[in-house]
Every structure is written in C-alpha cells, then in structure tokens.
PDB file of C-alpha atoms in Angstrom:
ATOM      1  CA  MET A 876       0.000   0.000   0.000  1.00  0.00           C
ATOM      2  CA  PHE A 877       2.833   2.399   0.867  1.00  0.00           C
ATOM      3  CA  GLU A 878       4.445   1.663  -2.481  1.00  0.00           C
ATOM      4  CA  ALA A 879       1.149   2.315  -4.278  1.00  0.00           C
ATOM      5  CA  GLU A 880       1.048   5.683  -2.532  1.00  0.00           C
ATOM      6  CA  GLY A 881       4.437   6.573  -4.040  1.00  0.00           C
ATOM      7  CA  LEU A 882       6.575   6.056  -0.938  1.00  0.00           C
ATOM      8  CA  ASP A 883      10.125   4.698  -0.876  1.00  0.00           C
ATOM      9  CA  VAL A 884       9.426   1.412   0.899  1.00  0.00           C
ATOM     10  CA  PRO A 885      13.067   0.209   1.269  1.00  0.00           C
ATOM     11  CA  ALA A 886      13.929   3.513   2.944  1.00  0.00           C
ATOM     12  CA  LEU A 887      10.887   3.245   5.228  1.00  0.00           C
ATOM     13  CA  LEU A 888      11.856  -0.281   6.253  1.00  0.00           C
ATOM     14  CA  SER A 889      15.407   0.777   6.954  1.00  0.00           C
ATOM     15  CA  ASP A 890      14.377   3.794   9.025  1.00  0.00           C
ATOM     16  CA  ALA A 891      11.935   1.694  11.058  1.00  0.00           C
ATOM     17  CA  GLY A 892      14.599  -0.906  11.851  1.00  0.00           C
ATOM     18  CA  PHE A 893      13.388  -3.745   9.621  1.00  0.00           C
ATOM     19  CA  ASP A 894      15.653  -6.270   7.979  1.00  0.00           C
ATOM     20  CA  PRO A 895      14.305  -5.987   4.384  1.00  0.00           C
ATOM     21  CA  ALA A 896      14.793  -9.708   3.766  1.00  0.00           C
ATOM     22  CA  SER A 897      12.752 -10.652   6.838  1.00  0.00           C
ATOM     23  CA  VAL A 898       9.483  -9.337   5.421  1.00  0.00           C
ATOM     24  CA  ASP A 899       9.468 -12.211   2.913  1.00  0.00           C
ATOM     25  CA  HIS A 900       9.506 -14.854   5.657  1.00  0.00           C
ATOM     26  CA  GLN A 901       6.056 -16.386   5.996  1.00  0.00           C
ATOM     27  CA  ASN A 902       5.986 -16.640   9.798  1.00  0.00           C
ATOM     28  CA  ALA A 903       8.144 -13.617  10.622  1.00  0.00           C
ATOM     29  CA  ARG A 904       6.983 -11.513  13.578  1.00  0.00           C
ATOM     30  CA  PHE A 905       7.954  -7.897  14.120  1.00  0.00           C
ATOM     31  CA  PRO A 906       8.024  -5.819  17.319  1.00  0.00           C
ATOM     32  CA  VAL A 907       4.985  -3.596  17.696  1.00  0.00           C
ATOM     33  CA  ASP A 908       7.124  -0.466  17.980  1.00  0.00           C
ATOM     34  CA  GLU A 909       8.765  -1.193  14.617  1.00  0.00           C
ATOM     35  CA  ILE A 910       5.329  -1.293  12.993  1.00  0.00           C
ATOM     36  CA  THR A 911       4.468   1.952  14.769  1.00  0.00           C
ATOM     37  CA  LEU A 912       7.613   3.656  13.480  1.00  0.00           C
ATOM     38  CA  LEU A 913       6.902   2.367   9.974  1.00  0.00           C
ATOM     39  CA  TRP A 914       3.490   4.024   9.985  1.00  0.00           C
ATOM     40  CA  GLN A 915       4.844   7.223  11.548  1.00  0.00           C
ATOM     41  CA  TYR A 916       7.556   7.609   8.915  1.00  0.00           C
ATOM     42  CA  ALA A 917       5.125   6.765   6.111  1.00  0.00           C
ATOM     43  CA  VAL A 918       2.565   9.346   7.250  1.00  0.00           C
ATOM     44  CA  ALA A 919       5.258  11.994   7.676  1.00  0.00           C
ATOM     45  CA  ARG A 920       6.778  11.372   4.244  1.00  0.00           C
ATOM     46  CA  ALA A 921       3.412  11.224   2.516  1.00  0.00           C
ATOM     47  CA  GLY A 922       2.325  14.413   4.283  1.00  0.00           C
ATOM     48  CA  ARG A 923      -1.192  12.976   4.710  1.00  0.00           C
ATOM     49  CA  PRO A 924      -2.684  12.127   8.096  1.00  0.00           C
ATOM     50  CA  THR A 925      -5.301   9.986   6.300  1.00  0.00           C
ATOM     51  CA  LEU A 926      -2.758   7.728   4.596  1.00  0.00           C
ATOM     52  CA  GLY A 927      -4.385   4.392   3.786  1.00  0.00           C
ATOM     53  CA  LEU A 928      -7.917   5.579   4.535  1.00  0.00           C
ATOM     54  CA  ASP A 929      -9.225   4.502   1.146  1.00  0.00           C
ATOM     55  CA  ARG A 930     -11.511   1.599   0.281  1.00  0.00           C
ATOM     56  CA  MET A 931      -9.767   0.825  -3.007  1.00  0.00           C
ATOM     57  CA  LEU A 932      -6.353   0.693  -1.357  1.00  0.00           C
ATOM     58  CA  VAL A 933      -7.635  -1.654   1.332  1.00  0.00           C
ATOM     59  CA  ALA A 934      -9.444  -3.881  -1.167  1.00  0.00           C
ATOM     60  CA  ARG A 935      -6.316  -4.116  -3.300  1.00  0.00           C
ATOM     61  CA  HIS A 936      -3.592  -4.486  -0.668  1.00  0.00           C
ATOM     62  CA  SER A 937      -4.973  -5.932   2.577  1.00  0.00           C
ATOM     63  CA  ARG A 938      -4.317  -9.640   3.050  1.00  0.00           C
ATOM     64  CA  ILE A 939      -5.437 -11.910   5.867  1.00  0.00           C
ATOM     65  CA  GLY A 940      -4.430 -15.179   4.216  1.00  0.00           C
ATOM     66  CA  THR A 941      -5.748 -18.478   5.537  1.00  0.00           C
ATOM     67  CA  VAL A 942      -7.911 -16.687   8.102  1.00  0.00           C
ATOM     68  CA  GLY A 943      -9.795 -15.051   5.237  1.00  0.00           C
ATOM     69  CA  HIS A 944     -10.217 -18.407   3.511  1.00  0.00           C
ATOM     70  CA  ALA A 945     -11.646 -19.924   6.695  1.00  0.00           C
ATOM     71  CA  MET A 946     -14.001 -16.970   7.088  1.00  0.00           C
ATOM     72  CA  SER A 947     -15.289 -17.418   3.544  1.00  0.00           C
ATOM     73  CA  CYS A 948     -16.211 -21.043   4.298  1.00  0.00           C
ATOM     74  CA  SER A 949     -18.523 -19.995   7.152  1.00  0.00           C
ATOM     75  CA  PRO A 950     -22.312 -20.286   6.839  1.00  0.00           C
ATOM     76  CA  HIS A 951     -23.034 -16.632   7.617  1.00  0.00           C
ATOM     77  CA  LEU A 952     -21.215 -13.400   8.414  1.00  0.00           C
ATOM     78  CA  SER A 953     -21.541 -13.778  12.191  1.00  0.00           C
ATOM     79  CA  ALA A 954     -19.763 -17.148  12.095  1.00  0.00           C
ATOM     80  CA  ALA A 955     -17.074 -15.689   9.838  1.00  0.00           C
ATOM     81  CA  LEU A 956     -16.376 -12.913  12.340  1.00  0.00           C
ATOM     82  CA  GLU A 957     -16.238 -15.441  15.175  1.00  0.00           C
ATOM     83  CA  ARG A 958     -13.504 -17.218  13.228  1.00  0.00           C
ATOM     84  CA  LEU A 959     -11.662 -13.938  12.798  1.00  0.00           C
ATOM     85  CA  ALA A 960     -11.789 -13.368  16.567  1.00  0.00           C
ATOM     86  CA  ARG A 961     -10.589 -16.905  17.213  1.00  0.00           C
ATOM     87  CA  TYR A 962      -7.674 -16.741  14.763  1.00  0.00           C
ATOM     88  CA  MET A 963      -6.605 -13.101  14.964  1.00  0.00           C
ATOM     89  CA  ALA A 964      -3.347 -14.227  16.595  1.00  0.00           C
ATOM     90  CA  VAL A 965      -2.341 -15.791  13.263  1.00  0.00           C
ATOM     91  CA  ILE A 966      -2.492 -12.332  11.689  1.00  0.00           C
ATOM     92  CA  SER A 967      -1.050 -10.336  14.572  1.00  0.00           C
ATOM     93  CA  ASP A 968      -0.005 -11.104  18.135  1.00  0.00           C
ATOM     94  CA  ALA A 969      -0.428  -7.422  19.001  1.00  0.00           C
ATOM     95  CA  THR A 970      -4.053  -7.099  17.872  1.00  0.00           C
ATOM     96  CA  ARG A 971      -7.099  -8.073  19.875  1.00  0.00           C
ATOM     97  CA  PHE A 972     -10.352  -8.479  17.965  1.00  0.00           C
ATOM     98  CA  SER A 973     -13.572  -9.234  19.797  1.00  0.00           C
ATOM     99  CA  LEU A 974     -17.327  -9.158  19.311  1.00  0.00           C
ATOM    100  CA  ALA A 975     -19.618  -7.315  21.723  1.00  0.00           C
ATOM    101  CA  HIS A 976     -23.343  -7.873  21.339  1.00  0.00           C
ATOM    102  CA  ASP A 977     -25.701  -4.909  21.086  1.00  0.00           C
ATOM    103  CA  PRO A 978     -29.521  -4.785  20.789  1.00  0.00           C
ATOM    104  CA  ARG A 979     -29.050  -3.529  17.230  1.00  0.00           C
ATOM    105  CA  GLY A 980     -26.481  -6.150  16.220  1.00  0.00           C
ATOM    106  CA  CYS A 981     -22.845  -6.539  17.218  1.00  0.00           C
ATOM    107  CA  TRP A 982     -19.852  -4.285  17.801  1.00  0.00           C
ATOM    108  CA  LEU A 983     -16.600  -5.334  16.137  1.00  0.00           C
ATOM    109  CA  VAL A 984     -13.957  -4.175  18.613  1.00  0.00           C
ATOM    110  CA  MET A 985     -10.247  -3.847  17.893  1.00  0.00           C
ATOM    111  CA  ALA A 986      -7.356  -2.975  20.199  1.00  0.00           C
ATOM    112  CA  HIS A 987      -3.589  -3.015  19.772  1.00  0.00           C
ATOM    113  CA  THR A 988      -1.214  -3.710  22.644  1.00  0.00           C
ATOM    114  CA  GLY A 989       2.344  -4.705  23.428  1.00  0.00           C
ATOM    115  CA  GLY A 990       4.467  -1.698  22.462  1.00  0.00           C
ATOM    116  CA  SER A 991       5.826   1.259  24.345  1.00  0.00           C
ATOM    117  CA  LEU A 992       4.846   3.802  21.664  1.00  0.00           C
ATOM    118  CA  PRO A 993       1.274   4.973  21.049  1.00  0.00           C
ATOM    119  CA  ILE A 994      -0.318   3.076  18.165  1.00  0.00           C
ATOM    120  CA  PRO A 995      -0.786   5.446  15.186  1.00  0.00           C
ATOM    121  CA  ARG A 996      -4.387   6.146  14.363  1.00  0.00           C
ATOM    122  CA  GLN A 997      -3.638   5.335  10.721  1.00  0.00           C
ATOM    123  CA  ARG A 998      -2.797   1.733  11.613  1.00  0.00           C
ATOM    124  CA  VAL A 999      -6.036   1.362  13.535  1.00  0.00           C
ATOM    125  CA  GLU A1000      -8.081   2.940  10.747  1.00  0.00           C
ATOM    126  CA  TRP A1001      -6.448   0.645   8.176  1.00  0.00           C
ATOM    127  CA  ALA A1002      -7.227  -2.411  10.311  1.00  0.00           C
ATOM    128  CA  MET A1003     -10.849  -1.397  10.904  1.00  0.00           C
ATOM    129  CA  LEU A1004     -11.403  -0.614   7.232  1.00  0.00           C
ATOM    130  CA  THR A1005      -9.841  -3.969   6.320  1.00  0.00           C
ATOM    131  CA  VAL A1006     -12.427  -5.741   8.483  1.00  0.00           C
ATOM    132  CA  LEU A1007     -15.294  -3.783   6.914  1.00  0.00           C
ATOM    133  CA  MET A1008     -14.103  -4.473   3.375  1.00  0.00           C
ATOM    134  CA  GLN A1009     -13.674  -8.155   4.220  1.00  0.00           C
ATOM    135  CA  CYS A1010     -17.305  -8.233   5.407  1.00  0.00           C
ATOM    136  CA  ARG A1011     -18.445  -6.617   2.168  1.00  0.00           C
ATOM    137  CA  TRP A1012     -16.481  -9.115   0.094  1.00  0.00           C
ATOM    138  CA  LEU A1013     -17.726 -12.114   2.067  1.00  0.00           C
ATOM    139  CA  THR A1014     -21.402 -11.176   1.735  1.00  0.00           C
ATOM    140  CA  ARG A1015     -21.149  -9.595  -1.723  1.00  0.00           C
ATOM    141  CA  ARG A1016     -23.269  -6.779  -0.271  1.00  0.00           C
ATOM    142  CA  GLU A1017     -22.668  -3.045   0.106  1.00  0.00           C
ATOM    143  CA  LEU A1018     -22.565  -3.221   3.897  1.00  0.00           C
ATOM    144  CA  GLU A1019     -22.370  -0.016   5.891  1.00  0.00           C
ATOM    145  CA  PRO A1020     -21.865   0.174   9.668  1.00  0.00           C
ATOM    146  CA  LEU A1021     -24.669   1.470  11.835  1.00  0.00           C
ATOM    147  CA  ALA A1022     -22.033   3.302  13.876  1.00  0.00           C
ATOM    148  CA  MET A1023     -18.267   3.817  13.939  1.00  0.00           C
ATOM    149  CA  GLU A1024     -16.165   4.892  16.929  1.00  0.00           C
ATOM    150  CA  PHE A1025     -12.514   5.796  17.425  1.00  0.00           C
ATOM    151  CA  VAL A1026     -10.601   6.602  20.584  1.00  0.00           C
ATOM    152  CA  TYR A1027      -8.682   9.393  18.864  1.00  0.00           C
ATOM    153  CA  PRO A1028      -9.632  13.080  18.850  1.00  0.00           C
ATOM    154  CA  ALA A1029     -11.741  14.263  15.936  1.00  0.00           C
ATOM    155  CA  PRO A1030      -9.759  15.444  12.885  1.00  0.00           C
ATOM    156  CA  ALA A1031     -10.286  18.891  11.427  1.00  0.00           C
ATOM    157  CA  ASP A1032     -12.093  17.272   8.484  1.00  0.00           C
ATOM    158  CA  ASP A1033     -13.831  13.911   8.900  1.00  0.00           C
ATOM    159  CA  ARG A1034     -14.967  13.596   5.282  1.00  0.00           C
ATOM    160  CA  PRO A1035     -12.326  10.944   4.433  1.00  0.00           C
ATOM    161  CA  HIS A1036     -13.603   8.865   7.351  1.00  0.00           C
ATOM    162  CA  ARG A1037     -17.230   9.242   6.272  1.00  0.00           C
ATOM    163  CA  GLN A1038     -16.328   8.268   2.712  1.00  0.00           C
ATOM    164  CA  ALA A1039     -14.290   5.263   3.829  1.00  0.00           C
ATOM    165  CA  PHE A1040     -16.713   3.836   6.414  1.00  0.00           C
ATOM    166  CA  GLY A1041     -20.035   5.023   5.028  1.00  0.00           C
ATOM    167  CA  CYS A1042     -21.164   6.673   8.245  1.00  0.00           C
ATOM    168  CA  THR A1043     -20.230   9.570  10.497  1.00  0.00           C
ATOM    169  CA  PRO A1044     -17.718   8.321  13.085  1.00  0.00           C
ATOM    170  CA  ARG A1045     -17.718   9.370  16.715  1.00  0.00           C
ATOM    171  CA  PHE A1046     -14.299  10.321  18.061  1.00  0.00           C
ATOM    172  CA  GLY A1047     -12.951  10.370  21.599  1.00  0.00           C
ATOM    173  CA  ALA A1048     -14.773   7.097  22.328  1.00  0.00           C
ATOM    174  CA  GLU A1049     -13.710   4.355  24.738  1.00  0.00           C
ATOM    175  CA  ALA A1050     -12.836   1.830  22.017  1.00  0.00           C
ATOM    176  CA  ASN A1051     -12.099   1.467  18.330  1.00  0.00           C
ATOM    177  CA  ARG A1052     -15.143  -0.346  17.035  1.00  0.00           C
ATOM    178  CA  LEU A1053     -17.841  -0.532  14.362  1.00  0.00           C
ATOM    179  CA  LEU A1054     -21.445  -1.696  14.710  1.00  0.00           C
ATOM    180  CA  LEU A1055     -23.036  -4.061  12.200  1.00  0.00           C
ATOM    181  CA  SER A1056     -26.761  -4.744  12.178  1.00  0.00           C
ATOM    182  CA  ALA A1057     -28.257  -8.071  13.171  1.00  0.00           C
ATOM    183  CA  ALA A1058     -29.628  -8.431   9.646  1.00  0.00           C
ATOM    184  CA  ASP A1059     -26.158  -8.009   8.132  1.00  0.00           C
ATOM    185  CA  LEU A1060     -24.645 -10.496  10.584  1.00  0.00           C
ATOM    186  CA  ALA A1061     -27.238 -13.099   9.551  1.00  0.00           C
ATOM    187  CA  LEU A1062     -26.432 -12.782   5.835  1.00  0.00           C
ATOM    188  CA  PRO A1063     -25.520 -16.171   4.317  1.00  0.00           C
ATOM    189  CA  LEU A1064     -22.159 -16.431   2.595  1.00  0.00           C
ATOM    190  CA  PRO A1065     -22.221 -17.616  -1.032  1.00  0.00           C
ATOM    191  CA  THR A1066     -18.856 -19.329  -0.491  1.00  0.00           C
ATOM    192  CA  HIS A1067     -20.018 -21.531   2.410  1.00  0.00           C
ATOM    193  CA  GLN A1068     -18.113 -24.829   2.342  1.00  0.00           C
ATOM    194  CA  PRO A1069     -18.348 -26.657   5.697  1.00  0.00           C
ATOM    195  CA  ASP A1070     -15.882 -29.432   4.843  1.00  0.00           C
ATOM    196  CA  LEU A1071     -13.287 -27.019   3.498  1.00  0.00           C
ATOM    197  CA  GLY A1072     -13.892 -24.781   6.509  1.00  0.00           C
ATOM    198  CA  ARG A1073     -12.949 -27.604   8.857  1.00  0.00           C
ATOM    199  CA  VAL A1074      -9.750 -28.190   6.865  1.00  0.00           C
ATOM    200  CA  GLN A1075      -8.900 -24.486   7.066  1.00  0.00           C
ATOM    201  CA  GLU A1076      -9.534 -24.463  10.812  1.00  0.00           C
ATOM    202  CA  GLN A1077      -7.186 -27.400  11.291  1.00  0.00           C
ATOM    203  CA  MET A1078      -4.490 -25.550   9.353  1.00  0.00           C
ATOM    204  CA  LEU A1079      -5.032 -22.460  11.466  1.00  0.00           C
ATOM    205  CA  ASP A1080      -4.977 -24.461  14.696  1.00  0.00           C
ATOM    206  CA  ASP A1081      -1.650 -25.939  13.605  1.00  0.00           C
ATOM    207  CA  GLN A1082      -0.322 -22.484  12.773  1.00  0.00           C
ATOM    208  CA  LEU A1083      -1.444 -21.118  16.116  1.00  0.00           C
ATOM    209  CA  GLN A1084       0.344 -23.986  17.803  1.00  0.00           C
ATOM    210  CA  GLN A1085       3.544 -23.149  15.920  1.00  0.00           C
ATOM    211  CA  LEU A1086       3.183 -19.493  16.855  1.00  0.00           C
ATOM    212  CA  GLY A1087       2.549 -20.344  20.506  1.00  0.00           C
ATOM    213  CA  GLN A1088      -0.815 -18.592  20.539  1.00  0.00           C
ATOM    214  CA  THR A1089      -3.118 -21.487  21.397  1.00  0.00           C
ATOM    215  CA  THR A1090      -2.351 -21.340  25.086  1.00  0.00           C
ATOM    216  CA  THR A1091      -5.176 -20.844  27.496  1.00  0.00           C
ATOM    217  CA  SER A1092      -3.097 -18.003  28.953  1.00  0.00           C
ATOM    218  CA  THR A1093      -3.429 -16.014  25.730  1.00  0.00           C
ATOM    219  CA  LEU A1094      -7.191 -16.450  25.642  1.00  0.00           C
ATOM    220  CA  VAL A1095      -7.481 -15.510  29.319  1.00  0.00           C
ATOM    221  CA  CYS A1096      -5.470 -12.308  28.815  1.00  0.00           C
ATOM    222  CA  ALA A1097      -7.737 -11.258  25.939  1.00  0.00           C
ATOM    223  CA  GLU A1098     -10.870 -11.922  28.002  1.00  0.00           C
ATOM    224  CA  ILE A1099      -9.423 -10.047  30.986  1.00  0.00           C
ATOM    225  CA  ALA A1100      -8.646  -7.039  28.784  1.00  0.00           C
ATOM    226  CA  ARG A1101     -12.224  -7.028  27.498  1.00  0.00           C
ATOM    227  CA  ARG A1102     -13.697  -7.067  31.008  1.00  0.00           C
ATOM    228  CA  LEU A1103     -11.348  -4.724  32.880  1.00  0.00           C
ATOM    229  CA  PRO A1104     -13.237  -1.450  32.168  1.00  0.00           C
ATOM    230  CA  GLN A1105     -16.192  -2.947  34.091  1.00  0.00           C
ATOM    231  CA  GLY A1106     -14.005  -3.721  37.114  1.00  0.00           C
ATOM    232  CA  GLU A1107     -11.537  -6.394  38.149  1.00  0.00           C
ATOM    233  CA  PRO A1108     -12.796  -9.623  36.550  1.00  0.00           C
ATOM    234  CA  ARG A1109     -13.253 -12.740  38.617  1.00  0.00           C
ATOM    235  CA  ARG A1110     -11.823 -16.046  37.479  1.00  0.00           C
ATOM    236  CA  GLN A1111     -15.265 -17.628  37.214  1.00  0.00           C
ATOM    237  CA  ASP A1112     -16.482 -14.790  34.974  1.00  0.00           C
ATOM    238  CA  VAL A1113     -13.486 -15.127  32.666  1.00  0.00           C
ATOM    239  CA  ALA A1114     -14.018 -18.883  32.520  1.00  0.00           C
ATOM    240  CA  ALA A1115     -17.659 -18.353  31.571  1.00  0.00           C
ATOM    241  CA  GLY A1116     -16.624 -15.858  28.898  1.00  0.00           C
ATOM    242  CA  LEU A1117     -14.362 -18.527  27.378  1.00  0.00           C
ATOM    243  CA  GLY A1118     -17.059 -21.197  27.583  1.00  0.00           C
ATOM    244  CA  LEU A1119     -15.158 -23.163  30.237  1.00  0.00           C
ATOM    245  CA  ALA A1120     -15.941 -24.420  33.703  1.00  0.00           C
ATOM    246  CA  GLU A1121     -13.905 -22.598  36.338  1.00  0.00           C
ATOM    247  CA  ARG A1122     -12.195 -25.820  37.433  1.00  0.00           C
ATOM    248  CA  THR A1123     -11.297 -26.599  33.810  1.00  0.00           C
ATOM    249  CA  LEU A1124      -9.765 -23.165  33.415  1.00  0.00           C
ATOM    250  CA  GLN A1125      -7.790 -23.545  36.631  1.00  0.00           C
ATOM    251  CA  ARG A1126      -6.514 -26.952  35.555  1.00  0.00           C
ATOM    252  CA  ARG A1127      -5.381 -25.651  32.157  1.00  0.00           C
ATOM    253  CA  LEU A1128      -3.578 -22.690  33.678  1.00  0.00           C
ATOM    254  CA  GLN A1129      -1.842 -24.977  36.141  1.00  0.00           C
ATOM    255  CA  ALA A1130      -0.688 -27.108  33.193  1.00  0.00           C
ATOM    256  CA  GLU A1131       0.884 -23.956  31.733  1.00  0.00           C
ATOM    257  CA  SER A1132       2.502 -23.103  35.100  1.00  0.00           C
ATOM    258  CA  VAL A1133       0.762 -19.770  35.390  1.00  0.00           C
ATOM    259  CA  SER A1134      -1.880 -18.365  37.720  1.00  0.00           C
ATOM    260  CA  PHE A1135      -4.951 -16.321  36.925  1.00  0.00           C
ATOM    261  CA  GLN A1136      -3.674 -13.530  39.169  1.00  0.00           C
ATOM    262  CA  ALA A1137      -0.359 -13.382  37.281  1.00  0.00           C
ATOM    263  CA  LEU A1138      -2.217 -13.068  33.963  1.00  0.00           C
ATOM    264  CA  LEU A1139      -4.422 -10.340  35.408  1.00  0.00           C
ATOM    265  CA  ASP A1140      -1.335  -8.439  36.531  1.00  0.00           C
ATOM    266  CA  ARG A1141       0.426  -8.926  33.169  1.00  0.00           C
ATOM    267  CA  THR A1142      -2.590  -7.723  31.201  1.00  0.00           C
ATOM    268  CA  ARG A1143      -2.989  -4.676  33.417  1.00  0.00           C
ATOM    269  CA  SER A1144       0.670  -3.708  33.058  1.00  0.00           C
ATOM    270  CA  GLU A1145       0.548  -3.980  29.247  1.00  0.00           C
ATOM    271  CA  LEU A1146      -2.615  -1.890  29.051  1.00  0.00           C
ATOM    272  CA  ALA A1147      -1.240   0.622  31.571  1.00  0.00           C
ATOM    273  CA  ARG A1148       1.768   1.212  29.320  1.00  0.00           C
ATOM    274  CA  GLN A1149      -0.544   1.831  26.375  1.00  0.00           C
ATOM    275  CA  TYR A1150      -2.963   4.128  28.222  1.00  0.00           C
ATOM    276  CA  LEU A1151      -0.208   6.171  29.877  1.00  0.00           C
ATOM    277  CA  ALA A1152       1.460   6.753  26.517  1.00  0.00           C
ATOM    278  CA  GLU A1153      -1.706   8.562  25.384  1.00  0.00           C
ATOM    279  CA  ASP A1154      -2.883  11.919  26.665  1.00  0.00           C
ATOM    280  CA  ARG A1155      -6.643  11.440  26.391  1.00  0.00           C
ATOM    281  CA  HIS A1156      -7.079   9.797  29.819  1.00  0.00           C
ATOM    282  CA  THR A1157      -6.463  11.237  33.262  1.00  0.00           C
ATOM    283  CA  LEU A1158      -4.639   9.013  35.729  1.00  0.00           C
ATOM    284  CA  THR A1159      -7.932   8.367  37.512  1.00  0.00           C
ATOM    285  CA  GLN A1160      -9.512   7.270  34.243  1.00  0.00           C
ATOM    286  CA  VAL A1161      -6.586   4.944  33.533  1.00  0.00           C
ATOM    287  CA  ALA A1162      -7.063   3.372  36.954  1.00  0.00           C
ATOM    288  CA  ASP A1163     -10.759   2.851  36.154  1.00  0.00           C
ATOM    289  CA  LEU A1164     -10.002   1.328  32.743  1.00  0.00           C
ATOM    290  CA  LEU A1165      -7.660  -1.119  34.455  1.00  0.00           C
ATOM    291  CA  GLY A1166     -10.362  -2.163  36.905  1.00  0.00           C
ATOM    292  CA  PHE A1167      -8.772  -0.754  40.073  1.00  0.00           C
ATOM    293  CA  VAL A1168     -11.135   0.091  42.908  1.00  0.00           C
ATOM    294  CA  ASP A1169      -9.129   3.170  43.837  1.00  0.00           C
ATOM    295  CA  SER A1170      -6.187   5.126  42.496  1.00  0.00           C
ATOM    296  CA  SER A1171      -3.901   4.192  45.379  1.00  0.00           C
ATOM    297  CA  ASN A1172      -3.872   0.556  44.224  1.00  0.00           C
ATOM    298  CA  PHE A1173      -3.019   1.727  40.714  1.00  0.00           C
ATOM    299  CA  PHE A1174      -0.230   3.904  42.125  1.00  0.00           C
ATOM    300  CA  ARG A1175       1.320   0.928  43.953  1.00  0.00           C
ATOM    301  CA  ALA A1176       0.974  -1.320  40.912  1.00  0.00           C
ATOM    302  CA  CYS A1177       2.807   1.198  38.701  1.00  0.00           C
ATOM    303  CA  LYS A1178       5.682   1.406  41.150  1.00  0.00           C
ATOM    304  CA  ARG A1179       5.927  -2.376  41.020  1.00  0.00           C
ATOM    305  CA  TRP A1180       5.647  -2.580  37.195  1.00  0.00           C
ATOM    306  CA  PHE A1181       7.713   0.414  36.141  1.00  0.00           C
ATOM    307  CA  GLY A1182       9.699   1.363  39.230  1.00  0.00           C
ATOM    308  CA  MET A1183       7.998   4.763  39.450  1.00  0.00           C
ATOM    309  CA  PRO A1184       4.566   6.364  40.017  1.00  0.00           C
ATOM    310  CA  PRO A1185       2.180   6.628  37.046  1.00  0.00           C
ATOM    311  CA  ALA A1186       2.595  10.385  36.561  1.00  0.00           C
ATOM    312  CA  GLN A1187       6.380  10.064  36.449  1.00  0.00           C
ATOM    313  CA  TYR A1188       6.188   7.101  34.075  1.00  0.00           C
ATOM    314  CA  ARG A1189       3.802   8.996  31.782  1.00  0.00           C
ATOM    315  CA  ALA A1190       6.168  11.978  31.711  1.00  0.00           C
ATOM    316  CA  ARG A1191       9.021   9.649  30.811  1.00  0.00           C
ATOM    317  CA  LEU A1192       7.017   8.091  27.968  1.00  0.00           C
ATOM    318  CA  TRP A1193       6.132  11.470  26.540  1.00  0.00           C
ATOM    319  CA  GLU A1194       9.659  12.818  26.759  1.00  0.00           C
ATOM    320  CA  TYR A1195      11.615   9.684  25.846  1.00  0.00           C
ATOM    321  CA  PRO A1196       9.151   7.191  24.276  1.00  0.00           C
ATOM    322  CA  ALA A1197      11.882   4.993  22.822  1.00  0.00           C
ATOM    323  CA  LEU A1198      13.346   4.446  26.316  1.00  0.00           C
ATOM    324  CA  ALA A1199      10.127   3.103  27.793  1.00  0.00           C
ATOM    325  CA  PRO A1200      10.203  -0.586  28.757  1.00  0.00           C
TER     326      PRO A1200
END
C-alpha cells in the first residue's frame, strides 16, 4: 500500500529498523514499535494524516491469508467474524479483535497492545477498514456500519472517514469499534463450504500452535482485557466468557505453570503502558479502565511494574518514548 502511494518502501523499512529480507519470511513476527515507526515515517513522508484511509487501497492491498479463507467457508457473516476473533493471533499477536453484542447487532472491537509507543491512528483505521471491506467481500453486499467509533480526537475534516466507512464516526470514544446490524450479521455467505472450513480451521490451529498462541493463557489475557473497564474480573467470569468451567480453566492454567492472578497483573501492566502513553485519559480514568477500585492501588501497581509512580512514568514516555520498557 505504501508503495502504491508513491513512498520509498526500502527507505521506510530501513528507518523503522526492519531487515528488508525478513518481510518475505512467511511466519516472521515484528516488534509492535517497529510497525508503529513504519506508519509514523510513512505518514510523515506522505504528508497525509489519512494515509491508507481509502476503500480501493484496502481492497487491493490488505491480506489476511488463511484466516480469510476460513471466514469465507462460514455459513453466515456472524460465524465468519467469530472465526476472525478466534484466529486473529495468526495475523497479529499485538491485535485483539472481539465481538460485543448490542440490541441492534454486534460491535466489532479492535485494540492493539504490546508496544511502548502509542499506536498510530492510521494503523487502527487501516485495520478497521480492512475488516469492513472483508465483510463486504464475504457477503457480496454493500454493507455499511450502523455506527463507527474511534478513541482518537476528531480530525479537522472527517470527510475521508465518512467516505471510507459510510457513516459519520464518533471520536474520543472508549474503544475502536464498528457496529453491524443483526440483519447483516445473519447474511448467508455464497462461499459456504463446511468441509473445506474444517480443513482451514485445522491448518489455522496448527499455525497457532507453531506461533505459541493457542495457550489458554493467551485467551485468558484477551478476556481479561475485554472485562477490565467494568471492574476487576473474577476467574469464574473469565471462565464463563471462554465457555469453560472454572475448574477446567484452573486446571489448564496450572498445566501452563501460570496463575490467573499473574495473567491479570500482566494484562494490566501492558494496558497501563498503552494508556499512559496517550494523553486522552487522566490518571484516575486509567485506573478505572484497568479495573482498580481506587487510584492508590493503581499507584502501587505502577511502582511495582515500572519502578515509578504513574505520573512520572507517563512523563518519561512522553519525553523519551523509545526508552520506555
């Protein structure tokens, strides 16, 4: 996509710290901050804050590989999106995709974690538009979201966003997400192939195993992250969210030599780093998003995670983002 936009891709890769040869390796994984720098340099050199926010670019250049094939074999759009949520780790180990039911349909929620630098809005917009265009291709319908929300501040001109997503987005929201109607989610897919779908799922399960993403720990962390804004999640609630009995969940975590409390702490620390790198939340709001009952607990946790109070850590991130752990 960058090349199609006239950018010098080898120079971008070099500046962002990529080994140019590594991008041709099928199972290569790249640090989140390298991807962030790549987008930052690309936006700066293109001189366009809406770089990539174009349906034709997404349709032509976005690729989700075997996950997309498995989605196309699903009976209806809702099942296809459930497969995307299940196998997102094949596409990216820094992206969390989940479905949140709504009386009107379902929210498609996306979050990026794992780096010390704030995720560029352009990367998020590209990812969200990729999902929308995939839904349109799967159903062969001109789907439009009922609503679109971004965590970022509103741009001076939101026309590119309205043209790309087909609705007027709301900015400064709590999550990056789009809402599809129940009728759209029930649309049958013309490419439904149940036998082939099972083959694709087996391939994806094998790939997840190779990537180390099939662990119960990974699924628990994603479910914890989804529930934290409503308060500290209990183990039984997380187990229910994963469709497991609490004793089954405990047994699986024990087999992986990890505790639920350790995963809760790890997830909180990763999200804290992300939230503190942004300026749209007060420290009290960050504490709430992380499910802490009061700010004093958040203060103590930050000293344990980062060796300093949250305000000091935030100042360090803003002044020296590359030095953040």
